[in-house]
Every structure is written in structure tokens, then in C-alpha cells.
CSV table of C-alpha atoms and ligand atoms in Angstrom, one decimal:
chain,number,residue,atom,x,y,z
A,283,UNK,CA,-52.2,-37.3,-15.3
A,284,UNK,CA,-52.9,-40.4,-16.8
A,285,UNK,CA,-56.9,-41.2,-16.0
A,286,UNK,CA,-58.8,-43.4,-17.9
A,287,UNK,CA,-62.5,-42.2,-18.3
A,288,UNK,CA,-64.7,-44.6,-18.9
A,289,UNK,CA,-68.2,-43.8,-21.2
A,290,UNK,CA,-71.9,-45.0,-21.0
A,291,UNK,CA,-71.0,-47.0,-17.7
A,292,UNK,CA,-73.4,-48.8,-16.3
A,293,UNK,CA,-73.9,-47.9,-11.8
A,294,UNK,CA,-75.7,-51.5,-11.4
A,295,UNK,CA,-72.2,-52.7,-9.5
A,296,UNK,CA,-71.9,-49.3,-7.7
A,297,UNK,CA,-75.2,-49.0,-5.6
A,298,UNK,CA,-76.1,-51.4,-3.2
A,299,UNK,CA,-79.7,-51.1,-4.5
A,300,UNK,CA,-78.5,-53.4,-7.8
A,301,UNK,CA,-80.2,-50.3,-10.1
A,302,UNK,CA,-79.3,-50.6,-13.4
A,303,UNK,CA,-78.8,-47.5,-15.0
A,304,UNK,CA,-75.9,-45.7,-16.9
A,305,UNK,CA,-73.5,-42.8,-16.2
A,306,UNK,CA,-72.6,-40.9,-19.6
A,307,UNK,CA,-69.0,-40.6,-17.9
A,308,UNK,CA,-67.1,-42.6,-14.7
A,309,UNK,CA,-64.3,-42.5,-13.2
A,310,UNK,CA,-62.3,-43.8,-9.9
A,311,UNK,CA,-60.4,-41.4,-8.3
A,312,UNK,CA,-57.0,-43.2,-5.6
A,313,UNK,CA,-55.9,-40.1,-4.3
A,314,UNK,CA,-56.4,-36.8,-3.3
A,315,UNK,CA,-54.2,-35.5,-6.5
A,316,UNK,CA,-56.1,-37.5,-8.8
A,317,UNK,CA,-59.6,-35.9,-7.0
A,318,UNK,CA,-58.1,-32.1,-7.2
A,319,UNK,CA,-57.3,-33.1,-10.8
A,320,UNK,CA,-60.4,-34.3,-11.8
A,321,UNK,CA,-62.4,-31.7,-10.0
A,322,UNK,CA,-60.5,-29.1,-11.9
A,323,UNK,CA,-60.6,-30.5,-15.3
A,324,UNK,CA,-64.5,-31.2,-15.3
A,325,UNK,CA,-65.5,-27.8,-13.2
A,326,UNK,CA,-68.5,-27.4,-15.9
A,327,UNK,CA,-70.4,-31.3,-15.9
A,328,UNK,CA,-72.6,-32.8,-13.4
A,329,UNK,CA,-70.6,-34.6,-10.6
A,330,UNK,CA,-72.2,-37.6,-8.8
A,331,UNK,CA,-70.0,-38.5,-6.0
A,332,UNK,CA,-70.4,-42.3,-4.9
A,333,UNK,CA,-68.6,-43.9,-2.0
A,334,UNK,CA,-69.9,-47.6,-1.2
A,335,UNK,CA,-73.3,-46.8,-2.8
A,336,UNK,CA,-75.2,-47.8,-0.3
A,337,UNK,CA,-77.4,-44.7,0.5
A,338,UNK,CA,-78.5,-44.0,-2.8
A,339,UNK,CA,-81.3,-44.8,-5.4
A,340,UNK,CA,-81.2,-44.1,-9.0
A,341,UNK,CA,-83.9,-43.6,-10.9
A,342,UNK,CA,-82.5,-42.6,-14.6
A,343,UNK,CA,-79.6,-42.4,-16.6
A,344,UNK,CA,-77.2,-40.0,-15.1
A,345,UNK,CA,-75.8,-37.5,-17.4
A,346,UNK,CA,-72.7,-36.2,-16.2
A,347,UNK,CA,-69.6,-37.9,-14.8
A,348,UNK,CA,-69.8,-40.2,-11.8
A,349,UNK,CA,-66.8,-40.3,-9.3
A,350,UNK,CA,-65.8,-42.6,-7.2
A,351,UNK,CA,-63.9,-41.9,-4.3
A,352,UNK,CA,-61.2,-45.6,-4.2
A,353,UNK,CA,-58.7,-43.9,-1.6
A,354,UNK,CA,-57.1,-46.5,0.7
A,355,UNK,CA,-55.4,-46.0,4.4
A,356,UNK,CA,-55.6,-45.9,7.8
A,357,UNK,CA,-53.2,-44.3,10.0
A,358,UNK,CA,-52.6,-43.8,14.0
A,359,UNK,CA,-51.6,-40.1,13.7
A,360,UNK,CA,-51.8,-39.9,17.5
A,361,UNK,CA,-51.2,-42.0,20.3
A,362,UNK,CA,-51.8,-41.7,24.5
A,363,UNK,CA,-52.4,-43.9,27.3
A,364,UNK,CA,-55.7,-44.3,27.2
A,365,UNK,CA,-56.9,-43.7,23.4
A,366,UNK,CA,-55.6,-42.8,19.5
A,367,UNK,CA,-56.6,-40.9,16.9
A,368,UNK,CA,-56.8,-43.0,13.2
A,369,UNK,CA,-57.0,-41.0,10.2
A,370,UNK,CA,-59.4,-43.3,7.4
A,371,UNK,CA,-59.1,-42.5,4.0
A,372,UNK,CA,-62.9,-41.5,2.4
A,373,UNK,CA,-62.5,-45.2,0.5
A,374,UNK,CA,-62.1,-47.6,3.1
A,375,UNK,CA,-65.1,-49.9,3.4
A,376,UNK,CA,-66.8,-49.0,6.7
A,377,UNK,CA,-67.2,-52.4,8.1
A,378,UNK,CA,-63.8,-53.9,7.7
A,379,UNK,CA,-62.6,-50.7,9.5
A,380,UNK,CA,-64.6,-51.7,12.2
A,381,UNK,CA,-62.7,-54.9,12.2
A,382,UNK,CA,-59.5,-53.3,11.8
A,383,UNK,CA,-60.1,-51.8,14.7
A,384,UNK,CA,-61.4,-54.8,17.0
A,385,UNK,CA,-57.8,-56.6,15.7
A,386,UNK,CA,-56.1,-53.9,17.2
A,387,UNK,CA,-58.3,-53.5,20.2
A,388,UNK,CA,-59.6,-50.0,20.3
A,389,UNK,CA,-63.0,-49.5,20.9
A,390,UNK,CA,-66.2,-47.0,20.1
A,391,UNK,CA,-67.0,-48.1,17.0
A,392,UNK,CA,-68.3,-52.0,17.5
A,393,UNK,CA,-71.7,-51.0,17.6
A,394,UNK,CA,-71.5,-49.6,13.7
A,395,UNK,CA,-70.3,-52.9,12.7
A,396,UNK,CA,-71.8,-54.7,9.4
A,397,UNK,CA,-73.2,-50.7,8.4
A,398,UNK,CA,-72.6,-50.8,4.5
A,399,UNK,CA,-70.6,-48.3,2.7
A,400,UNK,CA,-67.6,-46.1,2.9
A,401,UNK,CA,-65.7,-44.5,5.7
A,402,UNK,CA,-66.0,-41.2,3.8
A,403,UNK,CA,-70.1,-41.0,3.6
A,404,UNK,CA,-69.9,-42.1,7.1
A,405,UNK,CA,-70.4,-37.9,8.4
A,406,UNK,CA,-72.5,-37.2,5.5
A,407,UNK,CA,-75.5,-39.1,7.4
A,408,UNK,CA,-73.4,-39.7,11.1
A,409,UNK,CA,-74.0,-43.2,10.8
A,410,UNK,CA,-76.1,-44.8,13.6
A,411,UNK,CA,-77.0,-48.1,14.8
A,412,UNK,CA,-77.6,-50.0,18.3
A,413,UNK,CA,-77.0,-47.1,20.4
A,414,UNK,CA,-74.3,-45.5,19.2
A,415,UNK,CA,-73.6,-42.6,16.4
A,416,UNK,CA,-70.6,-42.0,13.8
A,417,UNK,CA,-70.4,-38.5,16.2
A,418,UNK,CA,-69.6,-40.0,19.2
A,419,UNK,CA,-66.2,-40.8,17.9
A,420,UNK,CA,-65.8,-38.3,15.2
A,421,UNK,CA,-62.7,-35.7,15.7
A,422,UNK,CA,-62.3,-34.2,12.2
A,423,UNK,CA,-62.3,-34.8,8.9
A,424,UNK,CA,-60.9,-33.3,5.4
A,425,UNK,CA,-62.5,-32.4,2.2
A,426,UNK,CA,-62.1,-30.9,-1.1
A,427,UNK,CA,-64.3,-28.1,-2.4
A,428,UNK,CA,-65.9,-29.4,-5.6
A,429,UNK,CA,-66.2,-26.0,-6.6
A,430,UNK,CA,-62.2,-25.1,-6.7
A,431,UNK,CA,-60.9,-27.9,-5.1
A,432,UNK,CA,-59.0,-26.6,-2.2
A,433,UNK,CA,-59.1,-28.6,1.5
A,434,UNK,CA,-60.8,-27.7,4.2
A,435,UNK,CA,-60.9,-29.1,7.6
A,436,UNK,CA,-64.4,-29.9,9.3
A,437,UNK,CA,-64.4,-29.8,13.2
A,438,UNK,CA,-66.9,-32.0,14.8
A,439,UNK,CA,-68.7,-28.4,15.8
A,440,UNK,CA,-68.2,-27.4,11.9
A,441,UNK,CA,-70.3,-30.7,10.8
A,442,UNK,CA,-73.4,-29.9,12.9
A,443,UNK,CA,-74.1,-33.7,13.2
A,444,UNK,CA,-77.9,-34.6,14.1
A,445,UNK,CA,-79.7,-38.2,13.6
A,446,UNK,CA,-78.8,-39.1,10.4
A,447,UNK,CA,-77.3,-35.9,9.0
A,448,UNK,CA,-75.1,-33.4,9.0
A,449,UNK,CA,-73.8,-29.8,7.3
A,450,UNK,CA,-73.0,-32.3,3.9
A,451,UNK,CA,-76.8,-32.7,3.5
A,452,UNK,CA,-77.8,-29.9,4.3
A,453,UNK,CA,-76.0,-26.2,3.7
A,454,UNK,CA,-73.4,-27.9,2.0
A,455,UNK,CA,-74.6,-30.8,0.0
A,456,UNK,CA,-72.7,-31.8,-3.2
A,457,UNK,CA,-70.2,-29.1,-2.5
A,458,UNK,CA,-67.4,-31.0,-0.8
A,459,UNK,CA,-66.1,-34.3,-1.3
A,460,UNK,CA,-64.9,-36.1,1.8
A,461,UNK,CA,-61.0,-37.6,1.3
A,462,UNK,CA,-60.3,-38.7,4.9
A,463,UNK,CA,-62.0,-38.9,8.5
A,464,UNK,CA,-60.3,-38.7,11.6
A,465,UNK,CA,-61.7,-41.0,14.4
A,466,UNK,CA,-60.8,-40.8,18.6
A,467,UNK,CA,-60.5,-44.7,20.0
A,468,UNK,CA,-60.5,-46.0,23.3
A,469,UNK,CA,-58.0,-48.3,24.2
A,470,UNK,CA,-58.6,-51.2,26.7
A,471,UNK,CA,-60.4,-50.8,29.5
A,472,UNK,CA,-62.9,-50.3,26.9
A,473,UNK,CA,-66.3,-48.5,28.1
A,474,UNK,CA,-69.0,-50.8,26.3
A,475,UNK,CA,-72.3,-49.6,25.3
A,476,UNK,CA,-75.1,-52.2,25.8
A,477,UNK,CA,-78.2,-50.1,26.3
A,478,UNK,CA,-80.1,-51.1,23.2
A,479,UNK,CA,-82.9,-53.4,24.0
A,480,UNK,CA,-82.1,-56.5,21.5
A,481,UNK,CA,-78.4,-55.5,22.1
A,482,UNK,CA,-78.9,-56.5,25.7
A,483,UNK,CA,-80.7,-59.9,25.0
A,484,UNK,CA,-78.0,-60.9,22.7
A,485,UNK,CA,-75.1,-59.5,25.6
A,486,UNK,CA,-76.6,-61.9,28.2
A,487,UNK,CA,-74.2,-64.2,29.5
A,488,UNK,CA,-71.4,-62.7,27.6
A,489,UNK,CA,-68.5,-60.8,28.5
A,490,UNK,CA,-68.3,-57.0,28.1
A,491,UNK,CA,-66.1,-56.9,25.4
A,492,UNK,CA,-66.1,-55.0,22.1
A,493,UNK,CA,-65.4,-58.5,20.0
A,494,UNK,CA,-68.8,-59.7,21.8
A,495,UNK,CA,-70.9,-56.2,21.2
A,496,UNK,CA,-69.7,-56.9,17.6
A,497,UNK,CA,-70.4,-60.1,17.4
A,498,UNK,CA,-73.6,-59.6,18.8
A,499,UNK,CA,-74.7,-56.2,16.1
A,500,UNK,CA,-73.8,-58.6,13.8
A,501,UNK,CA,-75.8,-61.6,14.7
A,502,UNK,CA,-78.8,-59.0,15.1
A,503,UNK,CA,-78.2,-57.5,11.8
A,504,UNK,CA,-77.6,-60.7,9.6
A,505,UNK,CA,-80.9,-61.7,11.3
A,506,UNK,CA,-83.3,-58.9,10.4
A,507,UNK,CA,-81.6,-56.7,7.8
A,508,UNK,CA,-81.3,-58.4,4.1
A,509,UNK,CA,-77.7,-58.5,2.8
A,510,UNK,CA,-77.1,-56.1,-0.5
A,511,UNK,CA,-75.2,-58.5,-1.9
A,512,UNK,CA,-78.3,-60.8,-2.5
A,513,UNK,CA,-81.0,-58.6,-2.6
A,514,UNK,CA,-80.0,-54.9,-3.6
A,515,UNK,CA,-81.4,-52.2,-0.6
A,516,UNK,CA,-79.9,-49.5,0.9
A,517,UNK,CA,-80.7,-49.9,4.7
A,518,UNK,CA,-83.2,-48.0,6.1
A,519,UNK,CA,-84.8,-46.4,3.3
A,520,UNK,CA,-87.0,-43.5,5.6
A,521,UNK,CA,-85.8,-41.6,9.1
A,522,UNK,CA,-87.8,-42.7,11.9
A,523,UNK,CA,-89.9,-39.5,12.1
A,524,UNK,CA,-89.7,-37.0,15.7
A,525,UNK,CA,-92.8,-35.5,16.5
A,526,UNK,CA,-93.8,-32.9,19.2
A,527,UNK,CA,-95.1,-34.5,22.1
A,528,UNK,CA,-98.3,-33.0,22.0
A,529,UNK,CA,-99.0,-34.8,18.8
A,530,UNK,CA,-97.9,-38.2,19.8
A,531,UNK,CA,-100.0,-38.0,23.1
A,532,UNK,CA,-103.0,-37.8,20.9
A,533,UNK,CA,-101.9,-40.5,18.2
A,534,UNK,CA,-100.8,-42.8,21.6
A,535,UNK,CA,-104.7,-42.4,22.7
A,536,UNK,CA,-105.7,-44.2,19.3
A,537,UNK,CA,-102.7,-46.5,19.2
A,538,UNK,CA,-102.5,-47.3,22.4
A,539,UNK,CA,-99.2,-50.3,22.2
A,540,UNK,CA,-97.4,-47.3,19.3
A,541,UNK,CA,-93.3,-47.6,20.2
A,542,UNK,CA,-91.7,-44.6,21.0
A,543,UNK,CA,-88.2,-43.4,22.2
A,544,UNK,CA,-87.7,-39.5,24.0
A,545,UNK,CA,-85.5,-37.6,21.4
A,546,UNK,CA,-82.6,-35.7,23.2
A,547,UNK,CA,-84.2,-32.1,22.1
A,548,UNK,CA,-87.9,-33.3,24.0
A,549,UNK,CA,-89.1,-34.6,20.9
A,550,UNK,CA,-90.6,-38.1,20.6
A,551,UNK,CA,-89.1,-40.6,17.9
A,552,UNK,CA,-91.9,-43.3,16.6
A,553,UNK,CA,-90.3,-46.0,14.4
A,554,UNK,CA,-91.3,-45.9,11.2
A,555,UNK,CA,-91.3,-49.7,11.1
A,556,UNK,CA,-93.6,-50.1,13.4
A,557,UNK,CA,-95.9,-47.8,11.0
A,558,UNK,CA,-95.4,-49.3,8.1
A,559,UNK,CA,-96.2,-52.6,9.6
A,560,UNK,CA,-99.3,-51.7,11.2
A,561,UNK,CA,-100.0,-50.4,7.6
A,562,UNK,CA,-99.5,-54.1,6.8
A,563,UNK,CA,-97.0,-53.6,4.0
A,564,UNK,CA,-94.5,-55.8,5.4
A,565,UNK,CA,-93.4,-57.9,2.9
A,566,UNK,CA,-95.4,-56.5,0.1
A,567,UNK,CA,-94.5,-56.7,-3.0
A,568,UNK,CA,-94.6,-54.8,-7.0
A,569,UNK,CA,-92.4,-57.1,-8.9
A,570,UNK,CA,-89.5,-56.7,-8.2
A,571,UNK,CA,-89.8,-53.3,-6.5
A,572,UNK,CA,-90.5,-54.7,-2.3
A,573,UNK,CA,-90.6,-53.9,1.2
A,574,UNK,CA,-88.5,-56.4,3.1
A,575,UNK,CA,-90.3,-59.2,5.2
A,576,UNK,CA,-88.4,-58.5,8.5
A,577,UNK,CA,-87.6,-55.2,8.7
A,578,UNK,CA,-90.6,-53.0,6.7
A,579,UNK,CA,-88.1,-49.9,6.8
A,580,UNK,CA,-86.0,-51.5,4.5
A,581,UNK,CA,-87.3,-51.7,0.5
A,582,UNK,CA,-85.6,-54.2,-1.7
A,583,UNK,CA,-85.0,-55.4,-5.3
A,584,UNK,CA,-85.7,-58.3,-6.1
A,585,UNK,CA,-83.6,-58.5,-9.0
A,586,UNK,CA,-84.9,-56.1,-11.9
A,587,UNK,CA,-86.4,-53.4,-10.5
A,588,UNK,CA,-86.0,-49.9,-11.7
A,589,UNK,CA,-85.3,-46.8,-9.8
A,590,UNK,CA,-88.3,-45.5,-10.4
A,591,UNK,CA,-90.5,-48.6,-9.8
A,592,UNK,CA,-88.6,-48.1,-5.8
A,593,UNK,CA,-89.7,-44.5,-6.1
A,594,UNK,CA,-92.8,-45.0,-6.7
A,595,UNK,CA,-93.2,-48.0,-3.7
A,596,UNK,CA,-91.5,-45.1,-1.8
A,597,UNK,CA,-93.9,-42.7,-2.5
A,598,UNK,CA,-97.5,-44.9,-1.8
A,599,UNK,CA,-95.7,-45.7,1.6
A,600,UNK,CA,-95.4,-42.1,2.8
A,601,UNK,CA,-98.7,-41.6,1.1
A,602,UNK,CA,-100.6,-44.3,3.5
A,603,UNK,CA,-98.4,-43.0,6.5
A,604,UNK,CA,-99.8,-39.3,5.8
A,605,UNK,CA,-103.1,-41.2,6.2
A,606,UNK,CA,-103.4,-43.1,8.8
A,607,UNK,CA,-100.9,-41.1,11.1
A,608,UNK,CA,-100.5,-37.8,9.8
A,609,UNK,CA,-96.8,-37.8,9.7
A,610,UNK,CA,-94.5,-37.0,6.7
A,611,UNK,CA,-92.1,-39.8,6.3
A,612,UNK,CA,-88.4,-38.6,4.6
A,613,UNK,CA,-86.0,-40.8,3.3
A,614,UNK,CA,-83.0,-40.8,4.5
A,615,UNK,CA,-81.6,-42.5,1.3
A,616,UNK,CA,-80.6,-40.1,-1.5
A,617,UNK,CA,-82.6,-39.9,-4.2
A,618,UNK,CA,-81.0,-39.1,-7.8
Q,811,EPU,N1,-90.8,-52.7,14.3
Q,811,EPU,C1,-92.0,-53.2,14.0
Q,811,EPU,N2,-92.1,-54.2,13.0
Q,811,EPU,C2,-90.9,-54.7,12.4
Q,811,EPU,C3,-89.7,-54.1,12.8
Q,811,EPU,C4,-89.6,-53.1,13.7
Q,811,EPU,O1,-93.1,-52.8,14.5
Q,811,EPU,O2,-91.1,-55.5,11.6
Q,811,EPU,C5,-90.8,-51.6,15.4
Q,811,EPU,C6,-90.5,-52.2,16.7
Q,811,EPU,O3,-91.3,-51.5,17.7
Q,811,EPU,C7,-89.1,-52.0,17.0
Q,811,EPU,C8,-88.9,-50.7,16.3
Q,811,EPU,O4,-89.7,-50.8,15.1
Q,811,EPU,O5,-88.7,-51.9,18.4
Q,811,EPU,C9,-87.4,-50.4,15.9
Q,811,EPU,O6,-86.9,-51.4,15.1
Q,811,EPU,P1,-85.4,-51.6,14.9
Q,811,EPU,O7,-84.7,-51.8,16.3
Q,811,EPU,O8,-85.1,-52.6,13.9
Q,811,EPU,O9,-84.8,-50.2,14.4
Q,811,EPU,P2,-85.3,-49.1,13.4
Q,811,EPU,O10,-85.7,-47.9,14.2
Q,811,EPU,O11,-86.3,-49.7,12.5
Q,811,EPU,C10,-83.0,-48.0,13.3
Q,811,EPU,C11,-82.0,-47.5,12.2
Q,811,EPU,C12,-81.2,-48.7,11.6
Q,811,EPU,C13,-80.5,-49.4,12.8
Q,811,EPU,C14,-81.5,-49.8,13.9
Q,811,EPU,C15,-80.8,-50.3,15.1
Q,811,EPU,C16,-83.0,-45.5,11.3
Q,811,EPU,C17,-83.7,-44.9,10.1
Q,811,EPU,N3,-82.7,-46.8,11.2
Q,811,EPU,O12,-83.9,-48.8,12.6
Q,811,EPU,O13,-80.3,-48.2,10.7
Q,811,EPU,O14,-79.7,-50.5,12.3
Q,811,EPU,O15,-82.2,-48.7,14.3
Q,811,EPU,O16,-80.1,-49.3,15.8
Q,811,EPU,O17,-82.7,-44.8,12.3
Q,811,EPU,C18,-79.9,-47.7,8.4
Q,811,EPU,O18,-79.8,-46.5,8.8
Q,811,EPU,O19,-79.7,-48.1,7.2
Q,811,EPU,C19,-80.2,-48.7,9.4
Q,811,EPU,C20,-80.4,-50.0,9.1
């Protein structure tokens, strides 16, 4: 097979976050051959596995081969009145799935629209965003063991999807590289899914239609979220933290107007925004190391910060949130 490794590569165009640093190997991988290939013939070096890049930070030089999964395709492998099932290959870009999908009218992913990144990372975290989750519509997908690089098939029940995770970052993490996802899509009458509060606002007046719950995620997101193409980020840098009930009714007595949401396992979710903005970090600023002026939950670079130089912005963050609220923060981008 006739791959060209590249050496001493730098990552900056790679990860959403702009980080500069260098991989001492990279390749891109097009097919599922190529991946089995690869897999095979570097069993012994350090694999980083990127997709769109947009869930990661690097902090240092990584010294083993990066791969990056550049598979393209998507297929209706299934077809009935009322719905189909598409099977995405790992390195479609999420959002212009979504749009392939509102050209051809099926529904339940609209809400996801504008999320950065590949279709493949999109179980890793099970994707989330304005009411909706990447599981709501996930039937299966396939991966390859990085360990001998045979496929396996993932249920839904096999991928054990919670908010913002799943089996990939947890039991199994780094062990199995993602090559395709199959999704289930509605077709017309589609059912829409409006609940959010600012997805409501935007809806008013406008038709129920998955073109206008689109349109509307991505007014809402190109409003408050900063685009990684001008300022590096990687979304939401921390989860929102769920906490027993118990302990929220006692921070609720000290902050009285604290936001909450009831978590489906009769947990309550705080947002970590909120937190963070209360801690008055909201546009604060090291450098070029920042956390972003309309949505604190996100942490930026402003053009030349390091990894590191994130990290440590990271870490004073979950420091002062220990302090004031006595809640552990976790980040729900990956750290390497
Ligand atoms: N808030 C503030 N100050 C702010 C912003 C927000 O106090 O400056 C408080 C408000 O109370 C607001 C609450 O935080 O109601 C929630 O804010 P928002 O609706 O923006 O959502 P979020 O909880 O901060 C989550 C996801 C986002 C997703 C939005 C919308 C996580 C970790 N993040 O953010 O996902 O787009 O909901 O569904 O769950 C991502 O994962 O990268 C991401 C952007």
C-alpha cells in the first residue's frame, strides 16, 4: 500500500483550538483498508486518533504517529414509509451532514446543526445541543480494534451513551477507531423538537419545520458561540456538573437565582456558565490563553496561545469553582 507518512508535522491546522504543536509522525487514512493497514504496520507507536479536532487540546509535542480518519460517504442502506437508515462514514464533517440531511428532508438531527467536528467522534461524546442528543438517533455503528484491527459492531445498548459520553471514553477509550455510524431518520411529517427555552424564542412565529429549527440553532449558535475558524476553541470546554439534590438545595439557599435543570437519573444539572460567570471570569483574559465574552464555558485562543497556557486557565477555573461552590468541574474536551 502506497501511504505517504509525513514527519515532524505540525497539528495547528488539525485542532480547532489553532495549538501549535508537532506530531513526530501523520498520516490520513480514506478507507477502512488503508486504517487496518496502518493499524497493523505501527501496532508498537503511540496512536492519536483525530477526526475534525474539535474536542481536543494539546499541550506538547506528540510523539508517536497521528491519524486522521479522511473517510467520505453517506448511504441510505434502508428505506420505509416513514423513516431510513444512512450509514456516514467516520470523516464526514458533522455539520454539512446535517445539511445533507435537511436537502433531502429527513429529520432528527436539525437540532445538532453547526456542532464542529466529524461524524465519527460524534458517539465518542453523544453529541448534544438544544434539546436533543447524537443517541436519540443513533442505530449502530462500526469500528476497528486498534489493538488487531478487526471490526466490530456497536449497538446503541453496546455504546452505553450518557451526557456527553459514552463506552469510547470510558472502558474503551483509545481502543477502537470509529469508520462509520449508522443514523435512523424521520421522514416528513417530521416530529420537531422545540422545548429548549432560546429555541422557543427564536421558533416564534415560524413554521415547524426542520429547515426553521436549523435555521434557528444556527442563528443561536453564530450568536453566542465563537467560530473556530477565527478564534481557535473547542466548544464547551467543562460538562455542566450533576449534583445530588441534597447538595444543590443547600447551595440554592446561598444563591438563591442559581439555574438548574432535573437530570433524568434525579440528579440536578447547574450550568457551569452560569458559575463561571458569577465567578466573574467572563471574558477574562492571559494573553492569548481566554475565556470567551459570551459564552464563559467556552475558552479561546486568541492567536498564539499554547496548550499549556489553556491548561493552566483550565485549571484556576475549576480551582475557583471548587471554592466558591464546592463542585469539581471536568472537562469534557480531551486533554493530550
Ligand atoms: N449562562 C450564564 N452566563 C452566560 C451564559 C450562560 O449564566 O454567559 C447560564 C444561563 O443560566 C443559561 C445557562 O448558563 O441559561 C445555559 O447556557 P447555554 O444555554 O448557553 O448552554 P450551556 O449549558 O452553557 C450546553 C452545551 C452546549 C450546547 C448548549 C445548548 C454542555 C457542556 N454544553 O451549554 O454544547 O450548545 O448547551 O444546548 O453541555 C459543546 O458541547 O461544545 C457545546 C457548545
Amino acid at each position: 500500500m502506497d501511504l505517504n507518512f509525513q514527519k515532524n508535522f505540525s497539528l495547528r491546522p488539525y485542532n480547532t483550538f489553532g495549538i501549535n504543536v508537532q506530531s513526530k509522525q501523520f498520516i490520513g487514512a480514506k478507507t477502512t483498508e488503508e486504517l487496518q493497514y496502518i493499524i497493523r504496520q505501527k501496532k508498537d507507536e503511540k496512536i492519536l486518533i483525530i477526526g475534525g479536532g474539535s474536542n481536543l487540546l494539546l499541550t506538547k509535542d506528540f510523539e508517536g504517529l497521528t491519524l486522521r480518519i479522511e473517510s467520505r460517504g453517506i448511504e441510505i442502506i434502508r428505506e420505509d414509509e416513514e423513516s431510513v437508515t444512512v450509514k456516514v462514514a467516520a470523516g464526514e464533517n458533522w455539520h454539512e451532514f446535517v445539511l445533507w440531511c435537511l436537502e433531502n428532508n429527513l429529520g432528527g438531527v436539525e437540532n445538532l446543526a453547526l456542532i464542529p467536528g466529524s461524524v465519527g467522534a460524534a458517539p465518542i461524546q453523544n453529541i448534544g445541543a438544544y434539546g436533543a442528543e447524537l443517541k436519540y438517533v443513533f442505530s449502530s455503528c462500526e469500528a476497528i480494534s486498534v489493538s488487531n484491527g478487526e471490526m466490530k459492531t456497536f449497538s446503541k445498548a453496546d455504546c452505553q451513551f450518557r451526557y456527553r459520553s459514552s463506552i469510547f471514553k470510558n472502558e474503551l477509550k483509545g481502543r477502537y477507531i470509529i469508520t462509520s455510524v449508522n443514523l435512523l431518520l424521520n421522514k416528513a411529517p417530521h416530529s420537531i423538537n422545540d422545548s429548549y427555552k432560546g429555541l422557543i424564542e427564536k421558533m416564534e412565529g415560524k413554521n415547524k419545520t426542520i429547515q426553521n429549527i436549523a435555521n434557528a440553532v444556527i442563528a443561536i449558535r453564530s450568536e453566542k458561540l465563537p467560530n473556530p475558524e477565527k478564534i481557535g476553541n473547542s466548544g464547551s470546554f467543562f460538562k455542566n456538573p450533576v449534583i445530588p439534590v441534597s447538595q444543590f438545595k443547600s447551595l440554592q439557599k446561598q444563591y438563591t437565582n442559581m439555574p438548574y435543570y432535573p437530570d433524568s437519573n434525579g440528579k440536578i444539572k447547574v450550568p457551569a456558565a452560569w458559575m463561571i460567570d458569577v465567578l466573574g471570569l467572563k471574558g477574562f483574559r492571559n494573553g492569548d490563553a481566554g475565556v470567551h465574552e459570551n459564552q464563559p464555558l467556552v475558552l479561546v485562543n486568541y492567536g498564539n496561545a499554547s496548550g499549556k497556557a489553556i491548561k493552566a486557565l483550565a485549571e484556576k477555573i475549576q480551582s475557583k469553582v471548587a471554592e466558591k461552590f464546592g463542585i469539581n468541574l471536568t472537562t469534557e474536551v480531551n486533554i493530550i
